[in-house]
Structures are given as C-alpha cells and as structure tokens.
Amino acid sequence: MHTDTPVIPYSIVPGITWPALSDTRAVNLLALLQQFDQSQWWPLELLRERQMQQAQRLLLHAGQSSPGYRERLTRVGLPADGRIAAEDWSRVPMLLRAELQAGYAALRSTALPSDHGSVQEDHTSGSTGRPVRFAKTALTDLFWRAFTLRDHLWHGRDFTQRLAVIRACDAGQALPPDGRHYSGWGGATDGIYPTGPASLLNIETDIEQQFDWLLRQDADYLLTYPTNLRALVQLSAQRGVRPTRLREVRTASESLDTDLRALMQSIWNVPLIDMYTTREAGYIALQCPQHAHYHVMAEGVLVEILNADNQACVPGEIGRVVVTVLHNFALPLIRYEIGDYAEVGAPCPCGRGLPVLTRILGRSRNMLTFPDGSRHWPRFGYSGFADIAPIRQLQLVQHSVEEIEARLVVDAALNVEQEVRFTAHLQTALGHPFRIRFTYLDSIPRSANGKYEDVLSLIDVDSVMGNTG
Amino acid sequence: MTRIDQQIPRSVVNGIGWPALPDANAAGMLALQQQLAQSQWWSPEIVCTQQQTQLMQVLAHALDTIPAYAQRFQMAGLEPRVPALLEAWLDIPILKRSELRMAGETFMSQRIPPEHGKLSKVQTSGSTGTPITAYGTRVTALFWRAFTLREHLWQCRDLSGRFAAIRPEGTLLPGRGQRAHGWGPATDVVYASGESFTLSSRTDIPTQAAWLQEVRPDYLLSLPSNLIALARHCRERGIALPNLREVRSYGEVAGDELRQLCRAVWGVEVKDMYSAQEVGYMALQCPEHAHYHVMSEGVRLEVLDAAGRQCAPGERIGTASQYADVPGRTSGLSEFSSRALGRYCADPTIAIGADQTYAYRGASGGCAAVDDARREGLRIPITGTSWLSVRHRVACRGKYSALGGRQVRRFYLRSRKYQRHRRMSRILCVWELGGGYGHIAALAPLAQALRVRGHEVTLVLKDLFYAEAILGTTGLDYVQAPVW
C-alpha cells in the first residue's frame, strides 16, 4: 500500500528542506539505498558476480585473521589464506550451527579493520534455548538499517503514522498494560526521517491484553510474529472489533502459513508483509513489493539453497538455507547453515533480479517425519478448526513416526465427538493417519527467543537428514 | 563496458567492495541521487507541495536578508510576507535579466548561511546578449553536479568510455584540445571514469572533425548548431566516428534536423539538456523519449503566455517565456538574487521547442499544468517559449527551428503579426549575441522560409567564422553582431 506522503530525510543546511542535505549518518544510509535502487534491477548473473567478489574479500579476511577459518580451509585442501577462485566456492566447508556454538572464539577475526566500527557481541537464544553467540560491527548495523529502510520504501509506508510492535523483549521490558512508547520508529529511521511514534509490547503478554493494547494504540502499522498475529486476528473476529486505523501488518521471525494472508484480508482487510531475518545473519529476504514471495537481500547475503546432495536447488525445490554474510568481518559467517529450509522461486515478474524464495519453511525440527522416511512441513488447515471447536492454541509434537501429541489450549476440553472430528481433520490435513492424542494446557509457552513453534519433532532429525550438526 | 547503473561507486572501507561504502562527498552525492530517484515518481501534487515548502524558505530568506526584494514586492502591491507572497505567486513581478544586470549587487543577500559554503562567480553572456554576473555557493554547485549525474544515470552511460566536449567557454583556446582523467566532478566524486577531452567551439569545423577522429570519443557534447555543422562536414567528407555511441547537446534547441543528422551521419541518438549558467538545470531529456522533464527538485519552472498566464497543456504556440527560480538551490541564499526571488525570467529566448513535449514523470512545472497533464494522459506539451516580435522588422527571437521548417512556416504565416506585417520586405533575424556562435542553423529554416516568400532576410550573427560552413549553400545574407 503506497502512501501519498513523501519520504524526505532531515536536512541540516539552513533554508534547504528539499531535496534534503543530510548529516553523515543519513547520507551513508541513503548512499546504500541508492545503490540498492540500482542493483535490485541487475540481472542475476551480475548480482552473482558482485556477490562472489565480495565473498572472496570476506574469505580472504577470514583466512588471514581467523584461526578457525584457516583450519577449516586447510582441512579441505584450500589455501589457508582464503585466496580462492570463484569456482572453488562450493568447496568451502559449510559452517553448522553447532560448530558456531562450539567454535565461536576460534572463528572470530583477530584483526578487524578499524573502519568497520565498534564490535558488539550478542547471542540468539535459539528456539531450543541453546544460545548462538555472534559478533557484529557498526558496519553490519548500517546494513541492517539500510535493509530495514528498503523494506519501508518498497512497501511505501507512511513514516508520519503510528507503529505498534509486539515482539520478544528482555525480561520485564515493555510489559502490559502500557508497554513502552517511543517518539520514532527505531534505529533505521530515527534521525534520518521524521516519523510518527511507535509503541512496543512484550510478546509474553496475554493475547487478550495484547489485543486491548493494540486497540488503544490505534496504530497504522503492526509488526509481530505470525503465530501471535493469528491469535490476535482470531480474537478480533470473536469480539467483532478490529484496530480501526490499521493499514498493514508486518511479520517476522517465524515461518508464515500461507492461509494467514487470506485470514488477514478477510478479517482485517489489510495486507500482510513478511520478512525473513535472523539476528546473526541480518536480513536474508524481504517480501516483494508486488508479490507474496521473497527477494533475497543479495547485496548483504549470499544465499545458497542446497538439496540433500549439496547441489543448488532449482525453482520449486526445497532445500537448506546456507548463508554467507558479506560484510561481517568481526565474526565471518561463511556458508553458514542456518538451520532453515526454503523453497526456491522462479525469477520474479516484477523485474527485480534479486533471487526469489517462494516460501520460508522454518527449521528441520519443525518438519514431521512420515513412516516412509519422507519429511515435510505440515499444513494444518487452520481455517477448518472453527467448525469443530473453539481452539485457541495448538502445537503438534511428534514423538514417533506414527504418534503425534496435539497440545491444545481451549476454553473447555473437546468432547469425544469433537476429538474424533478434529483427529480426522488433522489426519486429512497432514496427509497420513497418524495416531493423535490430545493434551490440554493452560498455555503453550514461546521458546526462549520469543518464537512459537506449532510443530515440534522429537525424532532425531539430524540422523534422518544425514547431518552432523 | 559497464553501464553507470551497474557501476560500483568507489568504496573506502577496508574489505568492502560492494555495495560500496564511499567517502563523505560521494555519499552526499548518492544520498541526493537516492532522493531524486524517489521524487521523480511522485505525484504532481506532492511535487508541488514540496516545491511550496522550499519556496517558503527561499522567500523568507529573500525578505530577511535582501531589502530590495521587500521593496520590490511592496511596489507591486504585495504584502512582503511569505504566505501572502506564495498565495499571490502569479503577481510577483518577474525579474528580467536586464533588471538583474542593472541592479548590480542590490539583490545580493547580506547574510548567506555559512553552511552554504563559499561563493563562486558565474558570468554568463546568455543567448539574449544580456551578460550578467551571478553567484553560486557550494550548495548550488552540489545541485548542479547532482543533476549532471542524474542525467548520466538516466541515459545509462558507460563511464569507462571516452568523453569529448566541444564548448564555447572562454577559457579554452581555439584549436587546442585538452585532455583529462575523468569526466568531471559530477561523476568523479563517486565513480571511476574514463578520459575526457575538451576543445573550444571557436575552433573551425574541419579542425574539430580532425580532432574528434583523433580522440575517438564514445560520447560527444556540444551545442546543437556546432553539432549540425560538424555532422554536415563529416557527411560531406565521409568522416566516420566509429566509437561514437551518443551525442549530448545543450545551450540551444536540439531540433529535428540535429537528431536526424546525427542518426544519419554517425548512427547515434541525441540527448539534450536545458540549462542556464545562472539557474542551473531546468530540464533533461527523458531517458525514453525525445522530450524533457523539468528538474522540479531544483527549479520551479513556469511557462507563461503573453498575458502572464500559465500555458495549458497542448497549447502549441504562444508568446511565452519561462521563468525559473531555484527552490532547492541557493535560492536567494547567495548573491544571485533571482534565486531568492523566484519568478526570474531566465532567458526569454531560450526555449524548449514548441513541438516538444515532456511526459510527466513526477517532476514537472506548475501545478495547473501538471493537473491538466494528468487529464491528458500524462503528457504535457511545453509551449514554445518562442517569442515572435514584429515591429517593422521581424526579430526572430524564437527557436523555430525546433518546429521543423514546415511547421515554422505554417505557424508564422498564420500568425496575426505576420498578417499585419505581411507586406514587409526587409527582415533582420537576430538571436545569439552570447558566448556561443550558435543558433545559426536554428535560424536558417525560418530565414529561408521568409526568403522564399520574397522577403529580404539578413541574419545578425555572433561569430561569422562558422557562418560559411552552415549557411554557405542557403544564399542568406549575414552580418556581424555587436561584439561585447
């Protein structure tokens, strides 16, 4: 939804408001955006060429300043100093999540160029609660902000309006009933563009309180996680009331069920814009301004989607997401297997050369395993739930190839007939007559990083997939 | 070969090649380009609103720091307050070049904000022969360069190519070409660029052609009349410029003849620009068409009819001139008063050809024109700013050559003034008294048309040195114009 309100940066020169003559911080961002405006239309081959050149610079740096990477390169017979030809890229070993967890210290650069700015260490708690440490620089933060702005500009947001955010926060932060309030939208826009106010609420807040808070904010834009959004929309439908000014919802951090878009349109009548980001790798893909699929942020990450034979997937094929973060010289993430799966898309009709991902499918442990050994991400048929029983929350936990535990949060336990009907519904939706047993809970907590996993496989995933990590 | 839109700016951060992290000057330039890339697609209403916002700043500054402006407004019966002036915009007296010249430093701002940087002097003789001295600041220079770079980006040039310019600027000595690394400050601040070569347009045409054969440019920039003379010379002598990919023109109207000649002789297209030294860029040729887009981020450009009303879209001919101010530039923050005031008559004889239109691309002139353009499917003809002044002689002060010979004749012969003076038999065509020798070729079709009808036609030309090459076969008389 494009706005009629122009987006004009702050100007620091007296008497000049438009076009703005901005400060250093702003022009650095805008200079990147100008380049993004150009590169998004480049042919894929040119993007690949430029990515590979930057990836080679990164590998050279890693080989010369990271003991961990030197060892990894030596192990596969590549020059330890990182000077490799582009055609040898596929020989660079993939970095598994477990290897990053275990080898953080050795993988860090010991000689970060000073002009990359200050280093900040951070960690992502991960869905399993096993933290992944990583380091970022002022420069990687600049790219983060630039991609945030690209998303705003792609989707034509009106910066003068109000933004509401419901997401994971530090413990005790942004609690109900008020959450926290800010005068601007955040680091990507503050000081660069004038914006309206923003409000933040901790996602651990009860959904009823969340919805009341959202109504009070009367925001134009909402950012939250897909599962949380679903709960909000369902509650909104039950109450027969919706946030009146809302014009767009953004989602991030979890895989998005395709029916959620339709649900948003039917109940709130607003578009849903999804993003694919991770804390350690930054922006990986943003939703196309004209379509529901995603464009890889090729200017920041080299993304490989690899099949079981470690070959690049073709359009329509699902594979593992392997990311090289092109500008993080503090902790190089080179061919980092992030743990997600994605489906490769055909070139986008919008004309952008940026690679296309049709779906982001989440992690392998969110896949169900079938008796024949096949594995895939299930579709629940959420839309059919309401015909059976008022189910507030659902999580499927696979204990064996035949048995699935359906954890439900409901106002009243399902009666026998409802359980039978719901079992049949799930079996049909999942495509296999799994044994379904029901467990009733008061709530299904989010994982340590605030994300919600609606499918959890307790089967040894890695052994099935042949991975070591 | 790399098109500029695929070229990577110079990066100054260790290990980062792409996307580039450039130095402060380059980042500033790219930040402007990013804004220009956005604003070119804005709706006309948004463009107009932003112009108004910037105009308020310009007017406020003029009122605050230049007493002569306040007096001028008051003498015109206007309240010297910003909102009132904006509302009465069309009543603001138009500042003519002659007034500016006479005023000396009266219109000079007494308090230029230091952030605008040091002053630089601009001297222009202009097409009207009214030389003026104007001043710019580092801010105006930055905007000039930004529009220059926009033009390169729009036309997707390959900066690694060789760039040749044949210009009239007085610092160049005829016949002595200069060579430099890089295309100039607009490009070089951001990108690596190839070699550039410059030659004075006062060099005779055969020498220019020989120089071009030696330089073997990929791109050639010059005045339309010079380009026409060159192309004709090359055609007659069978001179090829095999590397040439595009011709750029400025300073005069690039009419059909120029475009056809360049296509026929060199096999290249012409990309034209509309600029004036004291105002900056006013319009650039559309990347996809032969017409122009107004640089609305830098100037408010009004195209007015004889009664001072904005010309309507589709209006083909009128007694008109264009008025420009520069809301995004120094805009009165320098000594160049027209920039402070607005409604400066940039040059009543410089025009975008009457048959040329610009398609709306978000940047345009006045709001009314834009509204009409939208109704008309987003095409706005810029009315010819041609001015046909007939007293007892015809002073051809319009760019009729832009119409093409037949259109010129049709227009002229229908004009009331012609009907009134159709018996007149001695006609003096004057135009270019400025720094270039140009407009000879532009005047020639009109002069010939008049001569065919039995009139005695004489052209007054700035520089007779080139006249023979251009007018040799036409049989037209010509005499030397006054030399300043």
PDB file of C-alpha atoms in Angstrom, chain B residues 151-152 154-158 162-164 183 217-221 227 241 243-249 262 266-273 285 287:
ATOM      1  CA  GLU B 151      21.397  12.762 -16.490  1.00  0.00           C
ATOM      2  CA  HIS B 152      24.196  10.209 -16.791  1.00  0.00           C
ATOM      3  CA  TRP B 154      19.037   8.327 -16.766  1.00  0.00           C
ATOM      4  CA  GLN B 155      20.894   7.721 -20.007  1.00  0.00           C
ATOM      5  CA  CYS B 156      22.787   4.720 -18.596  1.00  0.00           C
ATOM      6  CA  ARG B 157      26.140   5.849 -19.916  1.00  0.00           C
ATOM      7  CA  ASP B 158      29.283   3.826 -19.732  1.00  0.00           C
ATOM      8  CA  ARG B 162      35.949   8.433 -23.770  1.00  0.00           C
ATOM      9  CA  PHE B 163      34.082  11.694 -23.428  1.00  0.00           C
ATOM     10  CA  ALA B 164      34.653  14.656 -25.722  1.00  0.00           C
ATOM     11  CA  TRP B 183      34.648  13.032 -16.935  1.00  0.00           C
ATOM     12  CA  PRO B 217      35.103   9.585 -28.366  1.00  0.00           C
ATOM     13  CA  ASP B 218      32.317   7.360 -27.161  1.00  0.00           C
ATOM     14  CA  TYR B 219      30.281  10.405 -26.195  1.00  0.00           C
ATOM     15  CA  LEU B 220      30.291  13.882 -27.712  1.00  0.00           C
ATOM     16  CA  LEU B 221      28.888  17.006 -26.094  1.00  0.00           C
ATOM     17  CA  LEU B 227      26.949  19.613 -33.942  1.00  0.00           C
ATOM     18  CA  LEU B 241      33.404   8.454 -35.753  1.00  0.00           C
ATOM     19  CA  ASN B 243      33.291   4.655 -31.461  1.00  0.00           C
ATOM     20  CA  LEU B 244      30.645   7.292 -31.021  1.00  0.00           C
ATOM     21  CA  ARG B 245      27.644   5.992 -29.077  1.00  0.00           C
ATOM     22  CA  GLU B 246      25.716   9.146 -28.287  1.00  0.00           C
ATOM     23  CA  VAL B 247      25.647  12.877 -28.802  1.00  0.00           C
ATOM     24  CA  ARG B 248      24.754  15.214 -25.962  1.00  0.00           C
ATOM     25  CA  SER B 249      23.618  18.725 -26.652  1.00  0.00           C
ATOM     26  CA  CYS B 262      23.308  12.597 -36.016  1.00  0.00           C
ATOM     27  CA  TRP B 266      27.035   8.922 -37.088  1.00  0.00           C
ATOM     28  CA  GLY B 267      24.248   6.454 -36.355  1.00  0.00           C
ATOM     29  CA  VAL B 268      23.680   7.808 -32.864  1.00  0.00           C
ATOM     30  CA  GLU B 269      20.893   9.453 -30.914  1.00  0.00           C
ATOM     31  CA  VAL B 270      20.953  12.920 -29.385  1.00  0.00           C
ATOM     32  CA  LYS B 271      20.292  13.516 -25.706  1.00  0.00           C
ATOM     33  CA  ASP B 272      19.568  17.137 -24.987  1.00  0.00           C
ATOM     34  CA  MET B 273      19.691  19.203 -21.817  1.00  0.00           C
ATOM     35  CA  GLN B 285      15.671  14.790 -21.898  1.00  0.00           C
ATOM     36  CA  PRO B 287      15.510   8.570 -20.805  1.00  0.00           C
TER      37      PRO B 287
END
